[in-house]
C-alpha positions in Angstrom: -12.4 13.8 6.2 -10.6 13.4 2.9 -9.2 16.9 3.0 -7.4 15.9 6.3 -6.3 12.5 4.8 -4.6 14.4 1.9 -3.5 17.5 3.7 0.0 18.9 3.6 0.8 17.6 7.1 -0.6 14.2 6.2 1.5 14.0 3.0 4.6 15.1 4.9 4.1 12.1 7.3 3.4 9.6 4.5 6.5 10.6 2.5 9.2 8.6 4.4 7.0 5.5 4.3 6.3 6.0 0.6 10.1 6.2 0.0 10.7 3.0 1.9 8.1 1.1 -0.1 9.5 2.4 -3.4 13.2 1.7 -2.4 12.3 -1.9 -1.4 10.4 -2.5 -4.6 13.2 -1.1 -6.8 15.8 -3.2 -4.9 13.6 -6.3 -5.7 13.3 -5.3 -9.3 17.0 -4.8 -9.7 17.9 -8.2 -8.0 15.7 -10.1 -10.4 17.9 -11.6 -13.1 15.0 -11.6 -15.6 13.1 -8.6 -17.0 9.9 -7.6 -15.1 6.4 -6.8 -16.3 6.3 -3.1 -15.2 2.5 -2.6 -15.2 1.9 -5.7 -13.1 4.7 -4.8 -10.7 3.5 -1.2 -10.5 0.0 -2.5 -9.5 1.7 -4.5 -6.7 3.7 -1.5 -5.7 0.7 0.9 -5.5 -1.4 -1.8 -3.6 1.5 -2.2 -1.2 1.7 1.5 -0.7 -2.0 1.8 0.0 -1.8 -1.1 2.6 1.4 -0.2 4.3 1.3 3.6 4.1 -2.3 4.8 3.8 -3.8 2.2 6.0 -0.8 1.3 8.3 -1.6 -2.4 8.1 1.3 -4.7 9.3 0.5 -7.6 7.1 3.3 -10.1 6.4 4.5 -10.1 2.8 3.2 -13.5 2.0 -0.3 -12.6 3.2 0.0 -9.2 1.4 0.7 -11.1 -1.9 -2.4 -13.3 -1.4 -4.5 -10.2 -0.6 -3.2 -8.5 -3.8 -4.3 -11.5 -6.0 -7.7 -11.4 -4.4 -8.0 -7.7 -4.9 -7.0 -8.0 -8.6 -9.7 -10.6 -9.0 -12.2 -8.2 -7.5 -11.1 -5.3 -9.7 -11.1 -7.4 -12.9 -14.7 -8.5 -12.3 -16.2 -5.4 -10.6 -17.5 -4.1 -13.9 -18.9 -7.4 -15.1 -22.6 -7.7 -16.2 -24.7 -8.3 -13.0 -25.7 -11.8 -14.0 -25.5 -14.0 -10.9 -24.7 -17.3 -12.7 -22.1 -19.9 -11.6 -18.6 -19.2 -13.0 -19.7 -15.7 -14.2 -17.4 -12.7 -13.7 -20.0 -11.2 -11.4 -20.0 -14.2 -9.1 -16.2 -14.3 -9.1 -16.1 -10.6 -8.2 -18.6 -11.1 -5.3 -16.5 -14.0 -4.0 -13.3 -12.0 -4.2 -15.0 -9.1 -2.5 -16.1 -11.3 0.4 -12.5 -12.8 0.8 -11.1 -9.3 0.6 -13.4 -8.0 3.2 -12.5 -10.8 5.6 -8.8 -10.1 5.1 -9.4 -6.4 5.7 -11.5 -7.0 8.8 -8.7 -9.1 10.3 -6.1 -6.3 9.5 -8.4 -3.6 10.9 -9.0 -5.6 14.2 -5.2 -6.1 14.6 -4.6 -2.4 14.0 -7.2 -1.3 16.5 -5.7 -3.6 19.2 -2.1 -2.8 18.3 -1.6 1.0 18.6 2.0 1.0 19.9 5.0 2.0 18.0 3.2 4.3 15.6 5.1 7.4 14.5 2.5 9.0 12.3 -1.3 9.1 11.8 -2.3 7.2 8.6 -5.4 7.7 6.6 -7.4 5.1 8.5 -6.4 6.7 11.8 -7.7 10.0 10.5 -11.0 8.3 9.4 -11.5 6.7 12.8 -10.7 9.9 14.7 -13.0 12.0 12.5 -15.9 9.7 13.3 -15.2 10.1 17.0 -15.0 13.9 16.6 -18.5 13.9 15.1 -19.8 11.7 18.0 -20.1 8.6 15.7 -18.1 5.5 16.3 -17.6 3.9 12.8 -18.9 0.4 12.5 -16.6 -2.4 11.2 -18.6 -2.4 7.9 -18.0 1.4 7.5 -14.3 0.9 8.2 -14.1 -1.9 5.7 -15.9 0.2 3.0 -13.7 3.2 3.7 -10.6 1.0 3.6 -11.6 -0.5 0.2 -12.3 3.0 -1.1 -8.9 4.3 -0.2 -7.2 1.2 -1.8 -9.2 1.7 -4.9 -8.3 5.4 -5.1 -4.6 4.7 -4.7 -4.3 1.7 -7.0 -5.2 1.5 -10.7 -4.7 5.0 -11.9 -1.4 5.4 -10.0 -0.1 2.1 -11.3 -1.0 3.3 -14.9 0.8 6.6 -14.5 3.9 4.9 -12.9 4.2 2.6 -15.9 3.8 5.5 -18.3 6.5 7.4 -16.3 9.0 4.5 -16.6 8.2 4.1 -20.3 8.8 7.8 -21.1 12.1 7.9 -19.1 13.2 4.9 -21.2 12.2 6.6 -24.5 13.7 10.0 -23.5 17.1 9.5 -21.8 17.8 13.3 -22.1 14.8 13.9 -19.8 16.2 11.4 -17.3 19.6 13.1 -17.4 18.0 16.6 -17.0 16.1 15.2 -13.9 19.4 14.0 -12.5 20.9 17.4 -13.1 18.1 19.1 -11.2 18.5 16.7 -8.3 22.2 17.4 -8.2 21.7 21.2 -8.4 19.2 21.1 -5.5 21.6 19.1 -3.3 19.4 16.0 -3.3 21.7 13.8 -5.4 25.4 13.7 -4.6 27.9 11.1 -5.9 25.0 8.9 -7.0 23.4 8.9 -3.5 20.3 10.6 -2.3 21.5 12.9 0.5 20.2 12.0 3.9 17.2 14.1 5.0 17.0 16.0 1.7 13.7 14.5 0.6 11.2 16.6 2.5 7.8 17.7 1.0 8.9 21.3 0.4 12.2 20.2 -1.3 10.2 17.9 -3.6 7.7 20.7 -4.4 10.7 22.9 -5.3 11.8 20.6 -8.1 10.3 22.4 -11.0 11.6 20.2 -13.9 10.4 17.1 -12.0 6.9 18.7 -11.7 7.0 19.4 -15.5 7.9 15.7 -16.2 5.0 14.4 -14.1 2.5 16.9 -15.6 3.5 15.9 -19.1 3.2 12.1 -18.3 -0.3 12.9 -17.0 -1.2 15.0 -20.0 -0.2 12.5 -22.6 -1.1 9.4 -20.7 -4.1 10.4 -18.5 -5.0 7.0 -16.8 -8.8 7.5 -17.2 -10.6 8.9 -20.2 -13.2 11.1 -18.5 -15.9 11.4 -16.0 -19.6 12.0 -15.5 -21.5 15.0 -14.2 -25.2 15.8 -13.6 -26.4 19.0 -15.2 -27.5 21.4 -12.4 -29.2 23.9 -14.7 -30.1 24.0 -18.3 -27.4 25.4 -20.6 -26.5 25.8 -24.2 -23.4 24.4 -25.9 -22.6 25.0 -29.6 -26.2 25.6 -30.3 -27.5 22.6 -28.4 -29.6 22.8 -25.3 -28.5 20.5 -22.4 -31.5 20.1 -20.0 -31.2 20.2 -16.2 -30.9 16.7 -14.7 -29.2 15.1 -17.7 -26.0 13.1 -17.2 -23.1 14.3 -19.3 -19.7 12.8 -19.9 -16.6 14.9 -20.3 -13.5 13.5 -22.0 -10.1 14.3 -20.4 -8.2 12.6 -23.2 -10.0 14.5 -26.0 -9.6 17.8 -24.1 -5.8 17.3 -23.9 -5.7 16.3 -27.5 -7.6 19.3 -28.9 -6.8 22.1 -26.4 -5.4 25.0 -28.5 -2.9 25.8 -25.7 -0.8 22.7 -26.3 1.7 22.8 -29.2 2.6 19.5 -30.9 0.2 17.6 -28.7 1.6 14.1 -29.6 5.2 15.0 -28.5 6.4 14.2 -25.0 7.8 17.6 -24.0 8.0 18.4 -20.3 9.4 21.9 -21.1 5.9 22.9 -22.3 5.1 23.4 -18.6 8.3 25.3 -17.8 8.4 28.9 -16.9 9.1 30.1 -20.4 5.9 28.5 -21.9 3.5 27.5 -19.1 1.1 26.0 -21.6 -1.3 24.8 -18.8 -1.8 28.3 -17.5 -3.9 29.5 -20.4 -7.6 28.8 -19.5 -9.0 26.8 -16.6 -10.1 23.6 -18.3 -7.5 22.7 -20.9 -5.5 20.6 -18.5 -7.4 18.3 -16.2 -5.8 14.9 -15.6 -7.6 14.7 -12.2 -10.9 16.0 -13.4 -12.1 19.6 -12.6 -14.4 21.7 -10.6 -15.6 20.8 -7.0 -15.5 17.1 -7.9 -11.8 17.1 -8.8 -9.9 13.9 -7.6 -9.3 14.2 -3.8 -6.2 12.0 -4.0 -4.4 14.0 -6.7 -1.7 15.4 -4.3 -0.9 12.0 -3.0 -0.7 10.5 -6.5 1.6 13.3 -7.7 3.8 12.9 -4.6 4.1 9.2 -5.2 5.0 9.7 -8.9 7.6 12.3 -7.9 9.2 10.0 -5.2 9.3 7.2 -7.8 10.9 9.4 -10.4 13.5 10.6 -7.9 14.4 7.0 -6.9 14.5 5.9 -10.6 16.8 8.8 -11.5 19.1 8.2 -8.5 19.4 4.5 -7.8 18.5 2.6 -10.9 19.6 1.8 -14.4 16.9 0.2 -16.6 16.5 -0.8 -20.2 13.8 -2.1 -22.5 13.8 -5.9 -22.7 11.9 -6.1 -26.0 13.0 -4.9 -29.5 10.4 -2.2 -29.8 8.1 -0.3 -27.4 4.7 -1.8 -27.0 1.4 -0.3 -28.2 -0.8 1.3 -25.6 -4.4 0.2 -24.7 -6.8 2.5 -23.1 -9.0 0.1 -21.1 -9.7 -0.3 -18.3 -6.9 2.3 -17.7 -4.0 3.4 -20.0 -1.3 0.7 -20.0 1.1 -1.1 -22.5 -0.4 -4.2 -24.1 2.5 -6.4 -22.9 2.8 -4.6 -19.6 6.2 -3.2 -20.6 9.1 -5.6 -20.2 12.1 -3.9 -18.6 15.4 -5.2 -17.1 16.5 -3.3 -14.0 20.0 -3.1 -12.6 21.0 -1.8 -9.2 23.6 1.0 -8.9 26.2 1.6 -6.3 27.0 5.1 -5.0 29.1 5.9 -8.0 26.3 5.0 -10.5 28.0 1.7 -11.4 26.1 -1.4 -12.0 25.9 -3.8 -9.0 26.5 -7.4 -10.0 24.2 -10.0 -8.6 25.8 -12.9 -6.8 25.5 -15.1 -9.9 27.0 -12.5 -12.2 29.9 -11.9 -9.8 30.7 -15.6 -9.7 30.5 -15.8 -13.5 32.8 -12.8 -13.9 35.3 -14.3 -11.5 35.6 -17.5 -13.6 36.0 -15.9 -17.0 
């Protein structure tokens, strides 16, 4: 089922919807006279993308905001110690999950009754159809569990990587300009506007420097530190015997930090993935931001597409600057993110890459 949900055809159909969600979000960020907390807003953005694009729910914005707050409560408490005491994180997590499940059930029922006006099959449609193909009508509980799984997969890690992307574009203006040059040379960006119909999946996949930028963000700021595997047969590693049946943890972050193929590992350098160097091509398991082997992350193509669409919009339609004196430190738990969330001021741009004044600014300018 998941191979269908994240297939080339499915991604092609999600792309215009992803663009719309990103455009709306950047417009809102740019119209805010204050700086924004990028990590918190990126969480809202990826949640909205999951609800609107992956699941096709037509939830009003106000209700969507409420659902996001409940979802955050659920995620914050999901790893709490399982002590069912009043006011415990565990109890709060359970309550949030129940509220969330009610909201999702309502959205699923409305979706099942309202099938008109659909111009693409979303992930939930594919899930439902797959059940029917195998002669099994999915129960409401199975649909809710599948929905929650899809939101979870699209949410925290993508929000982390989106924040890291914005932070690196702020730190490295030459990378941002090089991105703009590639967009212009490929006929995607013209006179400060994204050319109509230019953002198709094949076009985006042909943007090699953009691919290098996203790869480097994921190498240096892999959202999660590692994963667990069960040993299928006894093996030896560095003179130690690892018995069959043991659980082992592999570290993505340490692998990226110590892999001999990467030169100057602490430096943000997208060109390391360029054709001249191709540092990720030497060896199978030196670069694994989405894990490796048969259990690699199923949503990796969707995550990369989302990050690329965000980078294109940032390079094309936004000017943004750090709102604090220095860049914040990074914390690694529960996923990689700046300790202060990253405070950034966004400005809208017109078609000539000029700043768009807000109504208040325009009035102030007129009186000076």
